[in-house]
Amino acid sequence: SSGINAEYGVEGGHRSILFSRFGGLKDTVYKEGLNLKVPWLHKPIIYDIRATPRRITSPTGSKDLQTVNISLRVLSRPDPNNLPTICRRLGTDFNDRVLPSIVNEVLKSVVAQFNASQLITQRQMVSDMVREQLVDRAQDFNIILEDVAITDLSFSPQYTQAVEAKQVAQQEAQRAAILVERAVQERRQKIVQAEGETRAALLLGEAIANNAGYLKLRRITAAKKIAETMSKSQNKIYLNSDSLFLNIRETGGDENLYKLKAEGQVDIEGAIQAAADVAAASEVAAAAAVEELVVEA
């Protein structure tokens, strides 16, 4: 029984110090493993020196007087070489005694140097400043901070609504600017199109006034296109040739056309012959279709 009371074990990641009933705390730090003590005289005090995570939330104010809620995740552990000092000054619950106060102090000091918008855009800088100052403050209490990170950063509901309203207003302004620019471009396009149509109308009027054969030439071109389209169609079509300009064999009033031909400007005979051939083919096809209908009847 006395042998069992004279020894005690220290688990991995822990350290121990001894409290003597006569001399108080001893300055020796005992490592993990089996250690000896004097029964009744010594009382072992064991500390966990592994990094312990802790989440601390602190409301503070920014430079532009906005309320900011910041949450920090802190990994802390006691300095193994100064456990007797920690025990004398803070006891075994040193984290609860020290970390909340120094975290609030450092956060208020750092956040007050930035506007609300800068806390978002320069978050890494804010995190670095908080880590640096917090590590220095914790060393005064023989506490080692392994890591400090900002896990959450939020603003008051009023500020959040104001930011959202500002973003919506900016998007609407950009949309309005795009609509205005589109309207300007469409207006310019219509002006250019109107000028082109006016110019085309003037040129057409001049051509008709200076040469009456121009209309006959356009008629031949239109007849050729219509005849080609009809000849490629698989359907049977019965139309009035006069309304489709297919009566191109009528050559009355073509003196100006032949004048152009004589000057070598227009191949009138070739165009007329091509259109006439297509029209003749269309007439033959139409006659054959009529005969088929008569036979079926």
XYZ file of N, CA and C in Angstrom, residues 9 12-13 18 27-28 33-34 52-53 57 95 115 127 137 146 163 174 192 195 207 244 248 254 276 279 294:
81
model
N 2.040 7.929 -12.080
C 2.371 7.955 -13.497
C 1.921 9.235 -14.185
N 1.471 10.411 -21.624
C 2.105 11.135 -22.724
C 1.424 12.467 -22.996
N 2.196 13.486 -23.302
C 1.652 14.817 -23.547
C 1.312 15.558 -22.273
N 5.226 18.991 -8.184
C 4.892 18.495 -6.854
C 4.644 19.647 -5.885
N 10.110 23.657 -7.871
C 10.397 24.211 -9.200
C 10.726 23.131 -10.223
N 10.786 21.892 -9.805
C 11.125 20.807 -10.719
C 9.889 20.380 -11.496
N 5.829 9.406 -17.621
C 6.376 8.133 -17.144
C 6.092 7.956 -15.663
N 6.840 7.059 -15.058
C 6.669 6.754 -13.637
C 7.558 7.667 -12.805
N -4.553 22.774 -27.185
C -5.994 22.620 -26.985
C -6.742 23.675 -27.787
N -7.698 23.270 -28.631
C -8.445 24.275 -29.410
C -9.500 24.969 -28.550
N -15.587 34.187 -29.317
C -16.307 35.186 -30.103
C -16.321 36.501 -29.346
N -6.349 28.710 -19.088
C -6.985 29.108 -20.345
C -8.233 29.941 -20.106
N -11.792 49.951 -41.514
C -13.210 50.125 -41.820
C -13.863 48.767 -42.018
N -5.912 39.179 -39.894
C -5.589 37.933 -39.206
C -4.136 37.897 -38.753
N 1.012 38.824 -26.322
C 0.306 38.977 -25.041
C 0.272 37.662 -24.268
N -0.175 28.071 -30.593
C 0.281 27.371 -31.793
C -0.326 27.966 -33.062
N -25.392 47.154 -47.402
C -24.438 46.693 -48.424
C -25.177 46.036 -49.588
N -25.633 49.996 -63.724
C -24.898 49.418 -64.848
C -25.849 48.925 -65.936
N -28.086 55.221 -90.197
C -27.263 54.745 -91.312
C -28.114 53.982 -92.318
N -30.195 56.458 -94.301
C -29.367 57.160 -95.289
C -29.060 56.255 -96.477
N -31.381 56.103 -112.345
C -31.236 55.076 -113.368
C -32.478 54.972 -114.239
N -45.855 37.071 -112.416
C -44.524 36.652 -111.982
C -43.435 37.065 -112.960
N -41.730 37.211 -120.597
C -40.567 38.005 -121.013
C -40.381 37.982 -122.515
N -38.195 48.072 -125.942
C -36.877 47.654 -125.473
C -35.752 48.371 -126.213
N -36.256 32.862 -121.024
C -37.284 32.266 -121.891
C -37.214 30.748 -121.841
N -38.760 29.672 -118.614
C -40.214 29.848 -118.672
C -40.847 28.775 -119.534
N -56.290 15.474 -116.203
C -57.394 15.100 -117.092
C -57.526 13.594 -117.174
